[in-house]
mmCIF file of C-alpha atoms and ligand atoms in Angstrom:
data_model
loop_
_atom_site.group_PDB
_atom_site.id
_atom_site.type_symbol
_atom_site.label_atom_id
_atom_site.label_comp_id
_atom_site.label_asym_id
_atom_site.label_seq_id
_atom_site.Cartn_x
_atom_site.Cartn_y
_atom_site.Cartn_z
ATOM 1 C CA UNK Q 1 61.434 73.174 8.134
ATOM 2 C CA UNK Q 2 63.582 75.356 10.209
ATOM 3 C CA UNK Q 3 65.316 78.389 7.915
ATOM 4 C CA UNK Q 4 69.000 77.339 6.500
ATOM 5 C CA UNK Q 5 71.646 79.770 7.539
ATOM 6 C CA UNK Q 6 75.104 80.134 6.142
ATOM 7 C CA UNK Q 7 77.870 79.404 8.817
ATOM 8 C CA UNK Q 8 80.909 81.653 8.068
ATOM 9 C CA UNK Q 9 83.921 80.997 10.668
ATOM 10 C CA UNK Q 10 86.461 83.910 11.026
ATOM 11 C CA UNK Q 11 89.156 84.749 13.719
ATOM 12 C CA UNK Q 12 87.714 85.965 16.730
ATOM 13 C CA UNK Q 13 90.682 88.247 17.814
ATOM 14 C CA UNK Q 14 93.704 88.776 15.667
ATOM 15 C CA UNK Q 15 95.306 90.229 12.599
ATOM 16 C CA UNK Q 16 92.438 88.756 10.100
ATOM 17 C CA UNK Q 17 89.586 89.973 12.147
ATOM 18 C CA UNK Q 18 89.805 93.468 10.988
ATOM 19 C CA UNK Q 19 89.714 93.034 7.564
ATOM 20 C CA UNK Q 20 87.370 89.885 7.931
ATOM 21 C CA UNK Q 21 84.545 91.879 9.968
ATOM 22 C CA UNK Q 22 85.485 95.141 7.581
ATOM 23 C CA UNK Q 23 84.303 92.730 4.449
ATOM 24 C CA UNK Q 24 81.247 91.345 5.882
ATOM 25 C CA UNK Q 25 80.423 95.216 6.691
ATOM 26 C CA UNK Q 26 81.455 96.194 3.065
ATOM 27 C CA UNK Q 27 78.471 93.565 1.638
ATOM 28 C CA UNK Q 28 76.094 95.585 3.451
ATOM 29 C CA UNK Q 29 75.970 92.895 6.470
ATOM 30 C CA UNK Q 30 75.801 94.175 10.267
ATOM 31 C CA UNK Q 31 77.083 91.077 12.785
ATOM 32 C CA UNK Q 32 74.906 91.420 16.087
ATOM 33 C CA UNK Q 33 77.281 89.385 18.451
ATOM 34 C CA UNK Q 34 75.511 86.952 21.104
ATOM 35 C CA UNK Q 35 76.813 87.236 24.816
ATOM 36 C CA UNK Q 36 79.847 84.522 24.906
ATOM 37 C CA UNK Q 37 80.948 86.675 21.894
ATOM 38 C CA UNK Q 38 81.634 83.626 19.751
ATOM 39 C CA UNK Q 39 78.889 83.989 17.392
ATOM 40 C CA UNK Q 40 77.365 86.247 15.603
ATOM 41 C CA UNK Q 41 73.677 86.975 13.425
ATOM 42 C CA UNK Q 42 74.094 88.640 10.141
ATOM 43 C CA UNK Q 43 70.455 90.972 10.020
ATOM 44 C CA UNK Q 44 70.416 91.545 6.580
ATOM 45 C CA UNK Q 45 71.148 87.824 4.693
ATOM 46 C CA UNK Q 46 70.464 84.271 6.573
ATOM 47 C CA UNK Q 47 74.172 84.154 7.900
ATOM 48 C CA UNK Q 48 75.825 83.361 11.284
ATOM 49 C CA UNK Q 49 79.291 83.844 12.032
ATOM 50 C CA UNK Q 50 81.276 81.968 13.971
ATOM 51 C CA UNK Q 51 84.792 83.899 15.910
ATOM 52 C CA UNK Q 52 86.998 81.177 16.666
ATOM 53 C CA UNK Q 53 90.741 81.058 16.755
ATOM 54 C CA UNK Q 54 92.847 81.163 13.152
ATOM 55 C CA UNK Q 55 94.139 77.587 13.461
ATOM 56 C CA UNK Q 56 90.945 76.405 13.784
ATOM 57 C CA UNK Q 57 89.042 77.405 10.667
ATOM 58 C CA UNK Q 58 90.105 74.748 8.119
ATOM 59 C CA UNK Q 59 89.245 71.963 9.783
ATOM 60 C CA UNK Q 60 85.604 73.492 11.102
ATOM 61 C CA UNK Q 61 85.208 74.433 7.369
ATOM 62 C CA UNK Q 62 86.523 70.409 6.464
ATOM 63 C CA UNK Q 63 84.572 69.178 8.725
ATOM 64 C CA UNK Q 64 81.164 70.561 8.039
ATOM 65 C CA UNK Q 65 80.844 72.895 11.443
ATOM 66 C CA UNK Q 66 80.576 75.412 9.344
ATOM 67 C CA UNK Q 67 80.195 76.294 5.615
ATOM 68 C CA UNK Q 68 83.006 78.733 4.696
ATOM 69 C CA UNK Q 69 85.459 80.628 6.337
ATOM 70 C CA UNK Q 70 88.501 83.277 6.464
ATOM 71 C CA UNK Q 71 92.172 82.139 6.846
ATOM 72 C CA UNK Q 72 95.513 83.720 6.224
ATOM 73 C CA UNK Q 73 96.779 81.205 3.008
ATOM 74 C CA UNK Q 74 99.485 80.583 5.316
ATOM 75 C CA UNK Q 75 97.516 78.203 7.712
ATOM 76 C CA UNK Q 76 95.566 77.002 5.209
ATOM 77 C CA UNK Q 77 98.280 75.765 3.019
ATOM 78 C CA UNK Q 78 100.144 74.602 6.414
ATOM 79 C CA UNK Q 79 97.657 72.500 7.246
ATOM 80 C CA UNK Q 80 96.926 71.005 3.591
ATOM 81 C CA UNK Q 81 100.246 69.670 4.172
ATOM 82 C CA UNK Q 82 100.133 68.109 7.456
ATOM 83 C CA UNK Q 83 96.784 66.913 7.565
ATOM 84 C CA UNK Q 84 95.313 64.590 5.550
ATOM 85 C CA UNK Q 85 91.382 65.205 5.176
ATOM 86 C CA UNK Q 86 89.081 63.139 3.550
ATOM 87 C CA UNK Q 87 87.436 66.519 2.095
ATOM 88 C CA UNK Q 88 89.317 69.181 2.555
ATOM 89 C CA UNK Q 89 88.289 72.752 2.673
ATOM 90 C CA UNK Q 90 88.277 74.074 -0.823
ATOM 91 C CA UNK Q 91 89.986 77.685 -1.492
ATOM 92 C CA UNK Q 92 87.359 80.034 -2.827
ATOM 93 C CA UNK Q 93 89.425 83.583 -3.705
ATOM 94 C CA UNK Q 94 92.021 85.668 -1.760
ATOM 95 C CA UNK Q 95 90.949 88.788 -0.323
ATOM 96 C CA UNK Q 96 93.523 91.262 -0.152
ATOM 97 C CA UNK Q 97 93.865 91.860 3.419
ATOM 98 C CA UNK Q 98 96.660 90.354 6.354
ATOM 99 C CA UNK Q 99 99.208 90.384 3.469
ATOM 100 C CA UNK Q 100 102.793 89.186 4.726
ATOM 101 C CA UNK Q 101 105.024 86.911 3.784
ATOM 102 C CA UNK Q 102 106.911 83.669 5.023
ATOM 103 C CA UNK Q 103 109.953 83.936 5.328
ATOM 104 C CA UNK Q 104 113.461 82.677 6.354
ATOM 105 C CA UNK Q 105 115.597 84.436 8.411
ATOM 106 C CA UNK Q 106 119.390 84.090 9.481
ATOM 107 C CA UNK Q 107 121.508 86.068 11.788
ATOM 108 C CA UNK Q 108 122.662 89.652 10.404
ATOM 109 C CA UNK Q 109 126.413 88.467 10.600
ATOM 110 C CA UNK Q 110 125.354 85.550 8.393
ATOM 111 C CA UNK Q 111 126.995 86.489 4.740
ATOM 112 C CA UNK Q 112 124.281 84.417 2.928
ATOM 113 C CA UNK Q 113 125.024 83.581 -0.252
ATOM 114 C CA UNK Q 114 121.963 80.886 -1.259
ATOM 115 C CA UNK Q 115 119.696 77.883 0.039
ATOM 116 C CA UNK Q 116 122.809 75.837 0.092
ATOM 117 C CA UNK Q 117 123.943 77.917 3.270
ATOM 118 C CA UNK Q 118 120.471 76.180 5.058
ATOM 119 C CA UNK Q 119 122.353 72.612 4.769
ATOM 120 C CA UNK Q 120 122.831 70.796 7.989
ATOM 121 C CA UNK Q 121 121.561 74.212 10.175
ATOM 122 C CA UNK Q 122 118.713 73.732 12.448
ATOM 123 C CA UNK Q 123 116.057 76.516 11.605
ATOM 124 C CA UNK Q 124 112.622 76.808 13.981
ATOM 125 C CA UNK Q 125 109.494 77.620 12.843
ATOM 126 C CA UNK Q 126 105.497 77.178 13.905
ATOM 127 C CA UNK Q 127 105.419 76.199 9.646
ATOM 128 C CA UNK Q 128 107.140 72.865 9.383
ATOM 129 C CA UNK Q 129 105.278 71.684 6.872
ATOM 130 C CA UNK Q 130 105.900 74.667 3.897
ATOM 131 C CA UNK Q 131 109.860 75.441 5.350
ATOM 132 C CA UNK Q 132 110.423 71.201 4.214
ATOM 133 C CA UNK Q 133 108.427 71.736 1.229
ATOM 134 C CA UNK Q 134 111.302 74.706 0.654
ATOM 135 C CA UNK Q 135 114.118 73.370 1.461
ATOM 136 C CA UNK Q 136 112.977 70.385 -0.535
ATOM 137 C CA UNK Q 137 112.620 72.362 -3.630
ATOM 138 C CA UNK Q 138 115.748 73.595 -3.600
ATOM 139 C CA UNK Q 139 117.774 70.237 -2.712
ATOM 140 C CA UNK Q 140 118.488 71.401 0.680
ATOM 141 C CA UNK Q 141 118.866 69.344 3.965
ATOM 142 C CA UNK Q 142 118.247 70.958 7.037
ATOM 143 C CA UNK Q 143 116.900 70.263 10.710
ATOM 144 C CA UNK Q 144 113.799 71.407 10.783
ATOM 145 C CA UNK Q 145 112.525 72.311 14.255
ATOM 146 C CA UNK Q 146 108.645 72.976 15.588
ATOM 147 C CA UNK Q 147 107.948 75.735 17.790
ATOM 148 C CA UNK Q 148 104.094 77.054 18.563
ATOM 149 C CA UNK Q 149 105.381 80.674 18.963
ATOM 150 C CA UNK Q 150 108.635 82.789 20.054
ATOM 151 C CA UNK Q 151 110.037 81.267 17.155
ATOM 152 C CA UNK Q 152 112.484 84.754 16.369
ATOM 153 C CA UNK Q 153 114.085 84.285 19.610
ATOM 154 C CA UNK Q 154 115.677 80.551 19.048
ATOM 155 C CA UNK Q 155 118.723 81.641 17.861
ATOM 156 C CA UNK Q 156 119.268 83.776 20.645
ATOM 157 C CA UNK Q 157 118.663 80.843 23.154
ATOM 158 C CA UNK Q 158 120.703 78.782 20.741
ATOM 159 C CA UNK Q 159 117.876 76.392 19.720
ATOM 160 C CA UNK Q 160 118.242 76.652 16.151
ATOM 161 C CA UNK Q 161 120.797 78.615 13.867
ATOM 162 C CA UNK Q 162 117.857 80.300 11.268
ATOM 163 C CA UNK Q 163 114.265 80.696 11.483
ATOM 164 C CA UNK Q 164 111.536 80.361 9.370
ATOM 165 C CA UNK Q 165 109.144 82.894 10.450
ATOM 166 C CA UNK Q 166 105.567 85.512 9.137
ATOM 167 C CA UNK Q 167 107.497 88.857 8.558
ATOM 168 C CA UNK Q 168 105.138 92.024 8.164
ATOM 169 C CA UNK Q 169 107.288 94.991 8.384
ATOM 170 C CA UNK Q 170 110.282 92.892 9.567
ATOM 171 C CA UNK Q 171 110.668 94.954 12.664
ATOM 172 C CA UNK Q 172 110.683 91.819 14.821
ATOM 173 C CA UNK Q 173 113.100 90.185 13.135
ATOM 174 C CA UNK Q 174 115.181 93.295 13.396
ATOM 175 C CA UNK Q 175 114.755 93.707 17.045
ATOM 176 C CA UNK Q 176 115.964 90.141 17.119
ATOM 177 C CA UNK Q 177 119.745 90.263 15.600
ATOM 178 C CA UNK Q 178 117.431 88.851 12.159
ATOM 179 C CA UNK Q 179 117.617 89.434 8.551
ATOM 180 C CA UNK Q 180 115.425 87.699 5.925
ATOM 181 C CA UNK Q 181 117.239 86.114 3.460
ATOM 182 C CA UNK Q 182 114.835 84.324 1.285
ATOM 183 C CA UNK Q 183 110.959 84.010 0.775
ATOM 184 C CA UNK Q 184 108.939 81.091 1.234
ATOM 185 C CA UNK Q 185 105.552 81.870 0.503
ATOM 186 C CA UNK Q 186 103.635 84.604 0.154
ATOM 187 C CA UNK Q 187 100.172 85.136 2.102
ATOM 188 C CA UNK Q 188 96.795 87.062 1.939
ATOM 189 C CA UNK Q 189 93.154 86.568 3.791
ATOM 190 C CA UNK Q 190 91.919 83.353 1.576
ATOM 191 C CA UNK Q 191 87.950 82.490 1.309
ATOM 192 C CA UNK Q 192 87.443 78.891 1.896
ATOM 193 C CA UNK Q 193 84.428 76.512 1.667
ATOM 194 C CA UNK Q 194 83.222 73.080 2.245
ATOM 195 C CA UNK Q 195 83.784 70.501 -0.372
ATOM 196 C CA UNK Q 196 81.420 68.436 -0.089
ATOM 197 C CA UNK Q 197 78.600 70.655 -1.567
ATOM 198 C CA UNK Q 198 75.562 72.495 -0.087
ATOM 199 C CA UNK Q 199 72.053 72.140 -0.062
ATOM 200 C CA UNK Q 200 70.237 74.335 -2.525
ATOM 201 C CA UNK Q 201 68.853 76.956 -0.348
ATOM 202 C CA UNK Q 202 72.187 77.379 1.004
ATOM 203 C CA UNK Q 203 74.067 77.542 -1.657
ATOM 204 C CA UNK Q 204 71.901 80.412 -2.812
ATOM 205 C CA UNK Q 205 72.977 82.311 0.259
ATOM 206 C CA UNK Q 206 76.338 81.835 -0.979
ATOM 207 C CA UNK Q 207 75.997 82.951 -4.257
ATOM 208 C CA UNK Q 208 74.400 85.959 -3.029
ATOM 209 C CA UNK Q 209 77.341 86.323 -1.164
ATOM 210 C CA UNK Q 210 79.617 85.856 -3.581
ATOM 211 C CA UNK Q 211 78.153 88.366 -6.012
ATOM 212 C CA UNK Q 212 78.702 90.842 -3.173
ATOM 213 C CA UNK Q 213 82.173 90.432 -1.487
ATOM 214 C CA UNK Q 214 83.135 90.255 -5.746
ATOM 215 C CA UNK Q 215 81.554 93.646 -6.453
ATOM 216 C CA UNK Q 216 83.557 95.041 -2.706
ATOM 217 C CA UNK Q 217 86.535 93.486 -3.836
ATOM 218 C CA UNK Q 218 86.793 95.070 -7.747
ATOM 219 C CA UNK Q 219 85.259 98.233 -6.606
ATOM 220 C CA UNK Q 220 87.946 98.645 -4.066
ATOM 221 C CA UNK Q 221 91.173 99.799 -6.270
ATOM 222 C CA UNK Q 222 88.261 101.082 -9.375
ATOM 223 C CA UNK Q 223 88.255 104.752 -10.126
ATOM 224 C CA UNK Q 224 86.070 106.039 -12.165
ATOM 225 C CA UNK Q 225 87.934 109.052 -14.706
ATOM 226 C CA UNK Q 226 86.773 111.724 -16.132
ATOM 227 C CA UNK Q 227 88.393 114.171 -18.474
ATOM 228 C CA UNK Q 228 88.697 116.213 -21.477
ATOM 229 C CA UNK Q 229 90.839 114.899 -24.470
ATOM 230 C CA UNK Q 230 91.398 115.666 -28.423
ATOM 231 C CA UNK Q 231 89.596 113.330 -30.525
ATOM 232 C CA UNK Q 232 92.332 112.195 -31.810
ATOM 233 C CA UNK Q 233 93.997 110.713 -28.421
ATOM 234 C CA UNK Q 234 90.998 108.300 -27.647
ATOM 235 C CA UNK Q 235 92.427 105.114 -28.192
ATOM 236 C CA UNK Q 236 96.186 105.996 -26.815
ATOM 237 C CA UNK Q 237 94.253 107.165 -23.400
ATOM 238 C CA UNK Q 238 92.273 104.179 -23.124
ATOM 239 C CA UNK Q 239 95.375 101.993 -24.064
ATOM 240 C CA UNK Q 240 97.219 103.772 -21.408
ATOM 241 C CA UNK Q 241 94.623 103.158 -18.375
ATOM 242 C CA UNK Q 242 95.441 100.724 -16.392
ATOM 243 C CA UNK Q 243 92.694 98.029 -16.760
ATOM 244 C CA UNK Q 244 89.980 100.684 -18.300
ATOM 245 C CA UNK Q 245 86.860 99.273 -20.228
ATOM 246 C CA UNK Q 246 85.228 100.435 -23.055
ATOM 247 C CA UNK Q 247 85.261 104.651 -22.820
ATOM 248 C CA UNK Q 248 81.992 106.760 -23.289
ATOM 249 C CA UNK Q 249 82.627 109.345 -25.502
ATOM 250 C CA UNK Q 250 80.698 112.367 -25.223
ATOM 251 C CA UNK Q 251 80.865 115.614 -27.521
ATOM 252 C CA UNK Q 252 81.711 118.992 -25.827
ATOM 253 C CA UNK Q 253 79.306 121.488 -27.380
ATOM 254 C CA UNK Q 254 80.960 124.010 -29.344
ATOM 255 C CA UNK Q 255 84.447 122.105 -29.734
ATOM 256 C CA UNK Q 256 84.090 119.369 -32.624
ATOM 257 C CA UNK Q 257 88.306 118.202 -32.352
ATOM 258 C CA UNK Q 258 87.503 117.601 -28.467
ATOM 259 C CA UNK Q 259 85.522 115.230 -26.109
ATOM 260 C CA UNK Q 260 84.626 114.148 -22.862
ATOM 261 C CA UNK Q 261 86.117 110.477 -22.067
ATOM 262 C CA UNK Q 262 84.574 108.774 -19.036
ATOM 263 C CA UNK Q 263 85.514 105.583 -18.162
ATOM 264 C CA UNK Q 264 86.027 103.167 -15.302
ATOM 265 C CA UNK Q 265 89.767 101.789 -14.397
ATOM 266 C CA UNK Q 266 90.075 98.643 -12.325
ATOM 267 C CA UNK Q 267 93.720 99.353 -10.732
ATOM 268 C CA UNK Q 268 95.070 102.264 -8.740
ATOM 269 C CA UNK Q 269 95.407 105.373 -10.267
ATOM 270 C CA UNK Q 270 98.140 107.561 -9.041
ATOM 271 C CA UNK Q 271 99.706 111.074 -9.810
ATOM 272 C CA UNK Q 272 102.351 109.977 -11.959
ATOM 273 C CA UNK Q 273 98.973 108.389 -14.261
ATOM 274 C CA UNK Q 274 97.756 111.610 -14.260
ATOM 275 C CA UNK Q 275 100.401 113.550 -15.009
ATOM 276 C CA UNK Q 276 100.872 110.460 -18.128
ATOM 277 C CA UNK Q 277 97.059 111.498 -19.159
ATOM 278 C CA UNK Q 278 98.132 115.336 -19.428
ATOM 279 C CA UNK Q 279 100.983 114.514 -21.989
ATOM 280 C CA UNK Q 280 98.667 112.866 -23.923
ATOM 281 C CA UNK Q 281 96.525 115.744 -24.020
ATOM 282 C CA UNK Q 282 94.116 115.393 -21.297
ATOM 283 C CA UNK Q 283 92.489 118.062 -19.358
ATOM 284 C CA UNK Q 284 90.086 118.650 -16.397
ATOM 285 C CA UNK Q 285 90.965 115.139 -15.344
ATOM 286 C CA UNK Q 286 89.050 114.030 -12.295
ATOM 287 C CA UNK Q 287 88.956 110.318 -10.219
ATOM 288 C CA UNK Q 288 86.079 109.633 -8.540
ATOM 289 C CA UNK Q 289 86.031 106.358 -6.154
ATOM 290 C CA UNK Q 290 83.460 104.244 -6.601
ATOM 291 C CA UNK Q 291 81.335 102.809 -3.899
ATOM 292 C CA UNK Q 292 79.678 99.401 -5.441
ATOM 293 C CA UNK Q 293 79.849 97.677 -8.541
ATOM 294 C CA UNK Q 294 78.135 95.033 -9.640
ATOM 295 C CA UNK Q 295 78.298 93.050 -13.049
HETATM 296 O O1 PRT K 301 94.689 83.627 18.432
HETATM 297 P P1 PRT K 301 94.798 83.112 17.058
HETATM 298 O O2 PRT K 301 95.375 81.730 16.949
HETATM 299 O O3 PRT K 301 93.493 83.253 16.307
HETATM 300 O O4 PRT K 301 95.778 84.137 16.277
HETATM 301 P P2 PRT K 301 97.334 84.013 15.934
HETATM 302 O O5 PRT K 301 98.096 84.714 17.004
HETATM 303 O O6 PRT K 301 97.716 82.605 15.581
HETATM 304 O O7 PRT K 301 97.401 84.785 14.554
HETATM 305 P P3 PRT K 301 97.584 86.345 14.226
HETATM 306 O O8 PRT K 301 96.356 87.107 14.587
HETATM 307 O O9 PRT K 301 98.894 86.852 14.724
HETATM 308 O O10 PRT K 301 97.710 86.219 12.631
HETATM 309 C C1 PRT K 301 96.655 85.738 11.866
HETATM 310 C C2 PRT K 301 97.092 85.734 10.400
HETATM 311 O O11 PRT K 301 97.423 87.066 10.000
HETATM 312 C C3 PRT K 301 98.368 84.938 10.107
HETATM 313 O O12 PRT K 301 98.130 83.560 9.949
HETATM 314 C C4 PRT K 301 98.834 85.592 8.820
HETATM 315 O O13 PRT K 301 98.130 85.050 7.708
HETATM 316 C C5 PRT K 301 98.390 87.052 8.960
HETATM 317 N N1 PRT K 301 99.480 88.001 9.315
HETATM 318 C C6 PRT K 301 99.712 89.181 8.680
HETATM 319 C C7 PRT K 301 100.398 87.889 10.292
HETATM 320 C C8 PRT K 301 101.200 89.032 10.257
HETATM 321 N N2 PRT K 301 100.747 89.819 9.238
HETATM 322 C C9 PRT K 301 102.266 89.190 11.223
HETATM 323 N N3 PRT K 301 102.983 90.178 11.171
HETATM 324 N N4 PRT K 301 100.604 86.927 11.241
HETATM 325 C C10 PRT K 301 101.578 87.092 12.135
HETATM 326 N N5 PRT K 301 102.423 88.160 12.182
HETATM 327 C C11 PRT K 301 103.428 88.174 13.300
HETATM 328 C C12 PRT K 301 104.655 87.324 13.024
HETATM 329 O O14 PRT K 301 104.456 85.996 13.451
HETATM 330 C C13 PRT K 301 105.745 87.995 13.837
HETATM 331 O O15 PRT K 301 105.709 87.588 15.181
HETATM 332 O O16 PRT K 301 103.921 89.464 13.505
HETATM 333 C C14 PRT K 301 105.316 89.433 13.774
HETATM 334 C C15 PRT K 301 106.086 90.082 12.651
HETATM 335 O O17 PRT K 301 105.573 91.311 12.335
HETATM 336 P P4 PRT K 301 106.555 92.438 11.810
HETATM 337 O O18 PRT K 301 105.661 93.550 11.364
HETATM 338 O O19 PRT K 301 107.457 92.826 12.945
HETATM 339 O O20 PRT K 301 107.346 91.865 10.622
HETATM 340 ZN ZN1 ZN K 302 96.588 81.032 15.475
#
């Protein structure tokens, strides 16, 4: 029987192809790309990749073409709205990459004062389906109009009177006459997978998977600390980590009120923790990043 590989579809050129490529190399997997460019052989784990555009990954993943994919949540939650599947693609975990937002923008003479402004104006977008699921929510009706791309430039050309539109830094909407005026959903890089179930062997490659992109994905923000502390200030320092586990405690030879705490935090630790971990009585303090984790 010939040897079951995972198919994994991500964007072949674009802003999720980065961080989607930078994963697969973070699990320890090198992509060796075949000539047409479109797919790929992972060496190290029965995987191919597939490159294909964004819009296109949740209905290859629906549709069995392949067996899991990457997608901004925007598109994916886009298309759960306008498409009705019979098994649609299932979300597995966000991955904290291509973070940016949805959002609706009006002029920047507009003085907006709330959704209720939106009533009766025509506002352009390429998301139709989550700006009416919006303006729904908040009892508005507006005009909602479709446009593939160029979307920040209809109220210039006097095709709609607000836009609903991906904002990143919001420089485009700035170079546009545009200000944001409200949020309509809020996006990351989203693992997705077939719902209809996979064979056994395959959905041990997926496991194995799994168990990796986890581990990248904790260790990313996790520090591990080190420092010197009085006995006595063990259990504020651990209550002020932010997400530590369970300390180790070591004794410092020839100091009985002091020890060495060493512990590993799962969220960012910054200067202002530091200097936090002093006025508790800290000292030596040192953050170490750490490359895998596994539990
Ligand atoms: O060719 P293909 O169809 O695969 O790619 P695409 O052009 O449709 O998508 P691409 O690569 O632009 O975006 C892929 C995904 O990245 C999106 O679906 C989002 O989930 C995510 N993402 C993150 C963004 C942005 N940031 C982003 N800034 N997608 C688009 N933009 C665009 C936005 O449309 C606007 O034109 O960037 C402009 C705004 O950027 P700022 O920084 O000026 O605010
Ligand atoms: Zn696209």
């Amino acid at each position: 029987m010939a040897e079951q590989r995972l198919r994994i579809a991500i964007q072949k050129s674009g802003r999720l192809s980065e961080g989607s490529i930078e994963l697969l190399k973070s699990c320890g997997l090198t992509i060796s790309r075949g000539k047409d460019k479109l797919y790929g052989r992972v060496q190290e784990m029965p995987i191919d990749v597939l490159l294909l555009r964004d819009d296109d990954i949740p209905e290859f993943v629906s549709d069995d073409a392949c067996d899991i994919g990457i997608v901004g949540q925007n598109v994916f939650e886009e298309e759960r709205l306008a498409v009705t599947r019979e098994a649609p693609a299932r979300e597995v975990r966000t991955l904290g990459f291509a973070r940016c937002k949805l959002m609706l923008a009006a002029p920047k003479d507009w003085s907006f004062d709330g959704a209720g402004m939106l009533a009766g104006k025509r506002i352009a977008t390429s998301y139709p389906g989550l700006t009416k699921a919006w303006l729904e929510s908040h009892g508005v009706s507006a005009c909602v109009v479709t446009m593939k791309g160029s979307v920040e430039v209809a109220p210039r050309l006097k095709i709609a009177d607000a836009v609903c539109d991906i904002v990143s830094t919001g420089a485009t909407l700035d170079a546009n006459g545009l200000k944001p005026v409200a949020t309509v959903f809020e996006s990351q890089a989203l693992l997705i997978r077939n719902a209809k179930g996979f064979s056994a062997a395959k959905q041990a490659i997926f496991d194995a998977l799994m168990k990796r992109i986890n581990g990248v994905l904790t260790s990313r923000d996790a520090k591990y600390v080190m420092m010197n502390a009085p006995r006595s200030a063990i259990a504020a320092i651990t209550e002020f980590l932010p997400g530590a586990e369970a300390p180790t405690i070591l004794d410092l030879a020839g100091n009985p009120d002091k020890v060495a705490i060493h512990m590993v935090c799962r969220e960012s630790v910054f200067w202002d923790t530091l200097e936090e971990l002093k006025k508790l009585g800290a000292s030596a303090i040192l953050v170490l990043p750490i490359e895998k984790m596994m539990a």
